[in-house]
Amino acid sequence: MKLWGGRFEAGPSEVFERFSGSLHFDRRLADADIRGSQAYARALETVGILTTAEREKAVAAFEAMRAEASAAGFFDGADDEDVHTLIIRKLKERVGGIADKIHTGRSRNDLVSLDIRLWLRDEIDATRELLGSLMAALIQCARRDPQAIIPGYTHTRRAQPVLWPHYLLAYFEMFARDHERFGEARARVNAMPIGSGALAGSAFPFDREAIARDLGFAAITRNSMDVAGDRDFALDFLHAAGLTMIHLSRLAEDWILYSGEEYGWLELGDGVTSGSSMMPQKKNPDSLELIRGKCGAVFGDYSALFLIMKGLPMTYNRDLQEDKPRLFDAADQVRGSLEMAAVVIETTRLKPAPPLTAVEDSWAVATDLADALARSGVAFHQAHKIVGRLVRESVRDSKKPADWSAEALAAFDPAFTPEMARYVRPEEGIRTREIAGGTGPRTVAAALDEAERRLEALRG
Ligand code: ARG
C-alpha cells in the first residue's frame, strides 16, 4: 500500500523504493505512531469525520495492534514505505474503510514530528533514570572510602591532594547537569505538533489543546511551517547525549589509567573486564574503553544531524528522514554506556595505599606549605619562591615532604614556624580547605549528604 500514487502513471522504481524506504529503521516508532493515531481517531470524532462507532472500532484495532507490534513477526514481510504507511495498512486490514479516513487533515510531516516527540520523551525519561542510578553508584563508591586521599592532577601531573569522595562528587556534578540538560531538552520535545498538517495547518477545526492533553503534552506547537521543518528538539537531545558521553568518556579515561599497573589504585570487577587470547595475564578494561569509543560514535550522530539540517529550505524536505538513524543510535549508545558505567562503578574497589603513596612521594603538599607561609604574613610570591626552592633542593637530594622536620624547615628558611611543619602531611592541608566547594573533610561529608538528598529529589 501507498499513501499516494494517484498522480503517477508509473510506480516507483525498485532502486528508488529501496533507497528511500525507512521502515527498516523507523519501525521503532510503531508504538508512538499507534498511540498518536488513537488520539487522532478521537480528535477526528470531535470534528465529525469519524462516528463514535467508527472511532471505537479504530481505537480498539489500534489497541490490539499495539500489543502485536511489540511481538516478533509484526514486521515480517512488510514492504511499506515507512512505519506510518504500515500502521495505516494494518488498520485497514482490521477495520476496512474506516482506515481510509484516519489520515484526514493529517500529514506524515506532522505525524513524524509527533512520533519522534512521543518516542523521545520516553527515551529521555529512561535516560534520566539511568543517570540517577549512575549518580547513586558514585555516592555509594564515595561512601566506601570516605577518608581516602588521592593526588588531584592538572596536566596529568600531581597537583594537590584531594579526598577521593571529592573527586567522585566532581563527576556527580557533571551528571547532575546532564540530568538537568535532558530535562530541558524534554521540555522542548514536549509540545504537540498535530494540526500542523503538511505545512499550512490542518483544514479541520481540531481542538489542538485537547489532543495535547490526551497525549500528555505540556503545550502545542505554535507554527505549522516551523513544525514541518524543525528538528531542533532532536538536536537538543543529541547535545545532552553528547555531553553525557563526554563526561562518561572522561571518567572512563581516568579509570582506565587508575586501574592500570602504572597507577594501581583501582581494581575493576572481573565482570566488566576481559582477557587476552594470547597473553594469559591480561585483565583489560574493555567496558571503559568501549564507553570512551562510543562517545565518538554519539558525536558522529550529533554532527551528522547538524549537517543534515544545514541550509535546508523551508519547510519539509526528505533529508529530514535521515534524522532517525542518528537519533536512535545516539539514544542506544548513551543508554548502554550509562548502564555499563554504573556496573563498573558498583564493582570497582579503591586500593587506598597507592594513591596516598603517590601523594607522599610527590610535592603535592607544596601549595599547603606556601599557603601556611602566606597566612603567617609572608607575601604569597615570596612564599611561593621559598617553597619552590624547598622542592628544588628536595628533588635534588631525593627528599620527600615527610623527611622534613620542623627544625630542618626552620633551618632551611626562618619564615617556617614550628607549627607549619604539619603541612608536610597531606591530610593537614586538606583540612584547610573547608571553603564551600572545597575538599575539606567536613565540607566533603556535607556535600556527600547533600548529593544524596539532591538525588532523592531528582528521582522522587
Ligand atoms: N519517512 C518520512 C520521514 O521520516 C516521513 C515523512 C514523509 N513525508 C513526506 N513528505 N515524504 O521524514
PDB file of C-alpha atoms in Angstrom, residues 109-250:
ATOM      1  CA  ASN A 109       5.074  15.687   8.226  1.00  0.00           C
ATOM      2  CA  ASP A 110       3.196  16.480  11.426  1.00  0.00           C
ATOM      3  CA  LEU A 111       2.827  12.768  12.178  1.00  0.00           C
ATOM      4  CA  VAL A 112       6.535  12.028  12.088  1.00  0.00           C
ATOM      5  CA  SER A 113       7.175  15.022  14.326  1.00  0.00           C
ATOM      6  CA  LEU A 114       4.591  13.687  16.755  1.00  0.00           C
ATOM      7  CA  ASP A 115       6.015  10.169  16.680  1.00  0.00           C
ATOM      8  CA  ILE A 116       9.579  11.286  17.308  1.00  0.00           C
ATOM      9  CA  ARG A 117       8.444  13.503  20.155  1.00  0.00           C
ATOM     10  CA  LEU A 118       6.443  10.724  21.807  1.00  0.00           C
ATOM     11  CA  TRP A 119       9.319   8.298  21.421  1.00  0.00           C
ATOM     12  CA  LEU A 120      11.952  10.793  22.541  1.00  0.00           C
ATOM     13  CA  ARG A 121      10.014  11.769  25.642  1.00  0.00           C
ATOM     14  CA  ASP A 122      10.087   8.166  26.868  1.00  0.00           C
ATOM     15  CA  GLU A 123      13.693   7.796  25.834  1.00  0.00           C
ATOM     16  CA  ILE A 124      14.679  10.889  27.811  1.00  0.00           C
ATOM     17  CA  ASP A 125      12.832   9.621  30.877  1.00  0.00           C
ATOM     18  CA  ALA A 126      14.629   6.276  30.672  1.00  0.00           C
ATOM     19  CA  THR A 127      17.986   8.009  30.161  1.00  0.00           C
ATOM     20  CA  ARG A 128      17.430  10.247  33.160  1.00  0.00           C
ATOM     21  CA  GLU A 129      16.639   7.221  35.280  1.00  0.00           C
ATOM     22  CA  LEU A 130      19.913   5.615  34.233  1.00  0.00           C
ATOM     23  CA  LEU A 131      21.722   8.850  35.078  1.00  0.00           C
ATOM     24  CA  GLY A 132      20.126   8.662  38.524  1.00  0.00           C
ATOM     25  CA  SER A 133      21.416   5.116  39.028  1.00  0.00           C
ATOM     26  CA  LEU A 134      24.881   6.177  37.941  1.00  0.00           C
ATOM     27  CA  MET A 135      24.862   9.082  40.386  1.00  0.00           C
ATOM     28  CA  ALA A 136      23.742   6.713  43.146  1.00  0.00           C
ATOM     29  CA  ALA A 137      26.641   4.395  42.295  1.00  0.00           C
ATOM     30  CA  LEU A 138      29.086   7.317  42.594  1.00  0.00           C
ATOM     31  CA  ILE A 139      27.734   8.192  46.040  1.00  0.00           C
ATOM     32  CA  GLN A 140      27.969   4.563  47.140  1.00  0.00           C
ATOM     33  CA  CYS A 141      31.528   4.401  45.863  1.00  0.00           C
ATOM     34  CA  ALA A 142      32.427   7.584  47.789  1.00  0.00           C
ATOM     35  CA  ARG A 143      30.871   6.181  50.973  1.00  0.00           C
ATOM     36  CA  ARG A 144      33.115   3.114  50.837  1.00  0.00           C
ATOM     37  CA  ASP A 145      36.324   5.159  51.246  1.00  0.00           C
ATOM     38  CA  PRO A 146      35.338   8.476  52.828  1.00  0.00           C
ATOM     39  CA  GLN A 147      38.853   9.318  54.091  1.00  0.00           C
ATOM     40  CA  ALA A 148      40.945   8.158  51.151  1.00  0.00           C
ATOM     41  CA  ILE A 149      43.367  10.718  49.759  1.00  0.00           C
ATOM     42  CA  ILE A 150      44.444  10.847  46.124  1.00  0.00           C
ATOM     43  CA  PRO A 151      46.552  13.272  44.153  1.00  0.00           C
ATOM     44  CA  GLY A 152      44.427  15.682  42.167  1.00  0.00           C
ATOM     45  CA  TYR A 153      46.044  16.315  38.777  1.00  0.00           C
ATOM     46  CA  THR A 154      46.491  19.149  36.369  1.00  0.00           C
ATOM     47  CA  HIS A 155      48.350  18.465  33.118  1.00  0.00           C
ATOM     48  CA  THR A 156      48.462  14.813  34.358  1.00  0.00           C
ATOM     49  CA  ARG A 157      50.995  15.995  36.953  1.00  0.00           C
ATOM     50  CA  ARG A 158      50.368  15.573  40.678  1.00  0.00           C
ATOM     51  CA  ALA A 159      48.932  18.912  41.750  1.00  0.00           C
ATOM     52  CA  GLN A 160      47.254  18.910  45.166  1.00  0.00           C
ATOM     53  CA  PRO A 161      45.909  16.219  47.495  1.00  0.00           C
ATOM     54  CA  VAL A 162      42.130  15.785  47.470  1.00  0.00           C
ATOM     55  CA  LEU A 163      39.725  13.406  49.117  1.00  0.00           C
ATOM     56  CA  TRP A 164      38.630  10.511  46.908  1.00  0.00           C
ATOM     57  CA  PRO A 165      34.936  11.363  47.524  1.00  0.00           C
ATOM     58  CA  HIS A 166      35.649  14.920  46.379  1.00  0.00           C
ATOM     59  CA  TYR A 167      36.907  13.565  43.073  1.00  0.00           C
ATOM     60  CA  LEU A 168      33.841  11.317  42.707  1.00  0.00           C
ATOM     61  CA  LEU A 169      31.499  14.180  43.530  1.00  0.00           C
ATOM     62  CA  ALA A 170      33.027  16.181  40.694  1.00  0.00           C
ATOM     63  CA  TYR A 171      31.547  13.580  38.350  1.00  0.00           C
ATOM     64  CA  PHE A 172      28.315  13.636  40.314  1.00  0.00           C
ATOM     65  CA  GLU A 173      28.018  17.341  39.473  1.00  0.00           C
ATOM     66  CA  MET A 174      28.637  16.718  35.765  1.00  0.00           C
ATOM     67  CA  PHE A 175      25.974  14.037  35.647  1.00  0.00           C
ATOM     68  CA  ALA A 176      23.590  16.207  37.673  1.00  0.00           C
ATOM     69  CA  ARG A 177      23.914  18.869  34.973  1.00  0.00           C
ATOM     70  CA  ASP A 178      23.362  16.230  32.297  1.00  0.00           C
ATOM     71  CA  HIS A 179      20.195  15.181  34.098  1.00  0.00           C
ATOM     72  CA  GLU A 180      19.087  18.795  34.081  1.00  0.00           C
ATOM     73  CA  ARG A 181      20.008  19.212  30.427  1.00  0.00           C
ATOM     74  CA  PHE A 182      17.947  16.197  29.414  1.00  0.00           C
ATOM     75  CA  GLY A 183      15.106  17.787  31.382  1.00  0.00           C
ATOM     76  CA  GLU A 184      15.469  20.988  29.372  1.00  0.00           C
ATOM     77  CA  ALA A 185      15.546  19.030  26.126  1.00  0.00           C
ATOM     78  CA  ARG A 186      12.412  17.195  27.263  1.00  0.00           C
ATOM     79  CA  ALA A 187      10.602  20.491  27.822  1.00  0.00           C
ATOM     80  CA  ARG A 188      11.157  21.440  24.182  1.00  0.00           C
ATOM     81  CA  VAL A 189      10.264  17.971  22.915  1.00  0.00           C
ATOM     82  CA  ASN A 190       7.062  18.128  24.923  1.00  0.00           C
ATOM     83  CA  ALA A 191       4.984  20.233  22.518  1.00  0.00           C
ATOM     84  CA  MET A 192       2.231  18.690  20.397  1.00  0.00           C
ATOM     85  CA  PRO A 193       2.590  19.249  16.620  1.00  0.00           C
ATOM     86  CA  ILE A 194      -0.563  17.568  15.231  1.00  0.00           C
ATOM     87  CA  GLY A 195      -2.871  20.015  13.471  1.00  0.00           C
ATOM     88  CA  SER A 196       0.058  21.459  11.536  1.00  0.00           C
ATOM     89  CA  GLY A 197      -0.789  19.278   8.518  1.00  0.00           C
ATOM     90  CA  ALA A 198       1.797  19.153   5.763  1.00  0.00           C
ATOM     91  CA  LEU A 199       2.943  22.733   6.405  1.00  0.00           C
ATOM     92  CA  ALA A 200      -0.018  25.114   6.287  1.00  0.00           C
ATOM     93  CA  GLY A 201      -2.142  23.889   9.179  1.00  0.00           C
ATOM     94  CA  SER A 202      -4.998  21.412   9.080  1.00  0.00           C
ATOM     95  CA  ALA A 203      -8.275  22.447   7.446  1.00  0.00           C
ATOM     96  CA  PHE A 204     -10.268  20.650  10.157  1.00  0.00           C
ATOM     97  CA  PRO A 205     -11.120  22.511  13.370  1.00  0.00           C
ATOM     98  CA  PHE A 206      -9.369  20.261  15.872  1.00  0.00           C
ATOM     99  CA  ASP A 207      -9.040  21.336  19.466  1.00  0.00           C
ATOM    100  CA  ARG A 208      -5.269  21.011  19.479  1.00  0.00           C
ATOM    101  CA  GLU A 209      -5.051  21.669  23.216  1.00  0.00           C
ATOM    102  CA  ALA A 210      -7.334  18.696  23.778  1.00  0.00           C
ATOM    103  CA  ILE A 211      -5.120  16.451  21.615  1.00  0.00           C
ATOM    104  CA  ALA A 212      -2.122  17.682  23.625  1.00  0.00           C
ATOM    105  CA  ARG A 213      -3.869  16.807  26.885  1.00  0.00           C
ATOM    106  CA  ASP A 214      -4.886  13.420  25.506  1.00  0.00           C
ATOM    107  CA  LEU A 215      -1.235  12.583  24.764  1.00  0.00           C
ATOM    108  CA  GLY A 216       0.192  14.210  27.893  1.00  0.00           C
ATOM    109  CA  PHE A 217       1.917  17.105  26.139  1.00  0.00           C
ATOM    110  CA  ALA A 218       2.539  20.302  28.098  1.00  0.00           C
ATOM    111  CA  ALA A 219       1.827  22.606  25.162  1.00  0.00           C
ATOM    112  CA  ILE A 220       1.018  22.806  21.459  1.00  0.00           C
ATOM    113  CA  THR A 221       3.498  23.957  18.830  1.00  0.00           C
ATOM    114  CA  ARG A 222       2.829  27.479  17.567  1.00  0.00           C
ATOM    115  CA  ASN A 223       3.609  27.471  13.856  1.00  0.00           C
ATOM    116  CA  SER A 224       2.769  24.816  11.280  1.00  0.00           C
ATOM    117  CA  MET A 225       5.646  25.690   8.940  1.00  0.00           C
ATOM    118  CA  ASP A 226       8.075  25.517  11.829  1.00  0.00           C
ATOM    119  CA  VAL A 227       6.795  22.041  12.711  1.00  0.00           C
ATOM    120  CA  ALA A 228       7.281  20.700   9.194  1.00  0.00           C
ATOM    121  CA  GLY A 229      10.934  21.688   9.056  1.00  0.00           C
ATOM    122  CA  ASP A 230      12.068  21.652  12.672  1.00  0.00           C
ATOM    123  CA  ARG A 231      14.335  19.100  14.295  1.00  0.00           C
ATOM    124  CA  ASP A 232      15.850  21.408  16.944  1.00  0.00           C
ATOM    125  CA  PHE A 233      14.310  19.226  19.601  1.00  0.00           C
ATOM    126  CA  ALA A 234      16.252  16.228  18.278  1.00  0.00           C
ATOM    127  CA  LEU A 235      19.465  18.270  18.290  1.00  0.00           C
ATOM    128  CA  ASP A 236      18.762  19.353  21.865  1.00  0.00           C
ATOM    129  CA  PHE A 237      18.584  15.696  22.788  1.00  0.00           C
ATOM    130  CA  LEU A 238      21.790  14.918  20.912  1.00  0.00           C
ATOM    131  CA  HIS A 239      23.500  17.804  22.678  1.00  0.00           C
ATOM    132  CA  ALA A 240      22.529  16.425  26.080  1.00  0.00           C
ATOM    133  CA  ALA A 241      23.532  12.933  24.943  1.00  0.00           C
ATOM    134  CA  GLY A 242      26.855  14.225  23.597  1.00  0.00           C
ATOM    135  CA  LEU A 243      27.767  15.972  26.835  1.00  0.00           C
ATOM    136  CA  THR A 244      26.780  12.939  28.891  1.00  0.00           C
ATOM    137  CA  MET A 245      29.074  10.840  26.727  1.00  0.00           C
ATOM    138  CA  ILE A 246      31.881  13.384  27.139  1.00  0.00           C
ATOM    139  CA  HIS A 247      31.564  13.078  30.907  1.00  0.00           C
ATOM    140  CA  LEU A 248      31.398   9.293  30.722  1.00  0.00           C
ATOM    141  CA  SER A 249      34.429   9.163  28.455  1.00  0.00           C
ATOM    142  CA  ARG A 250      36.477  11.308  30.834  1.00  0.00           C
TER     143      ARG A 250
END
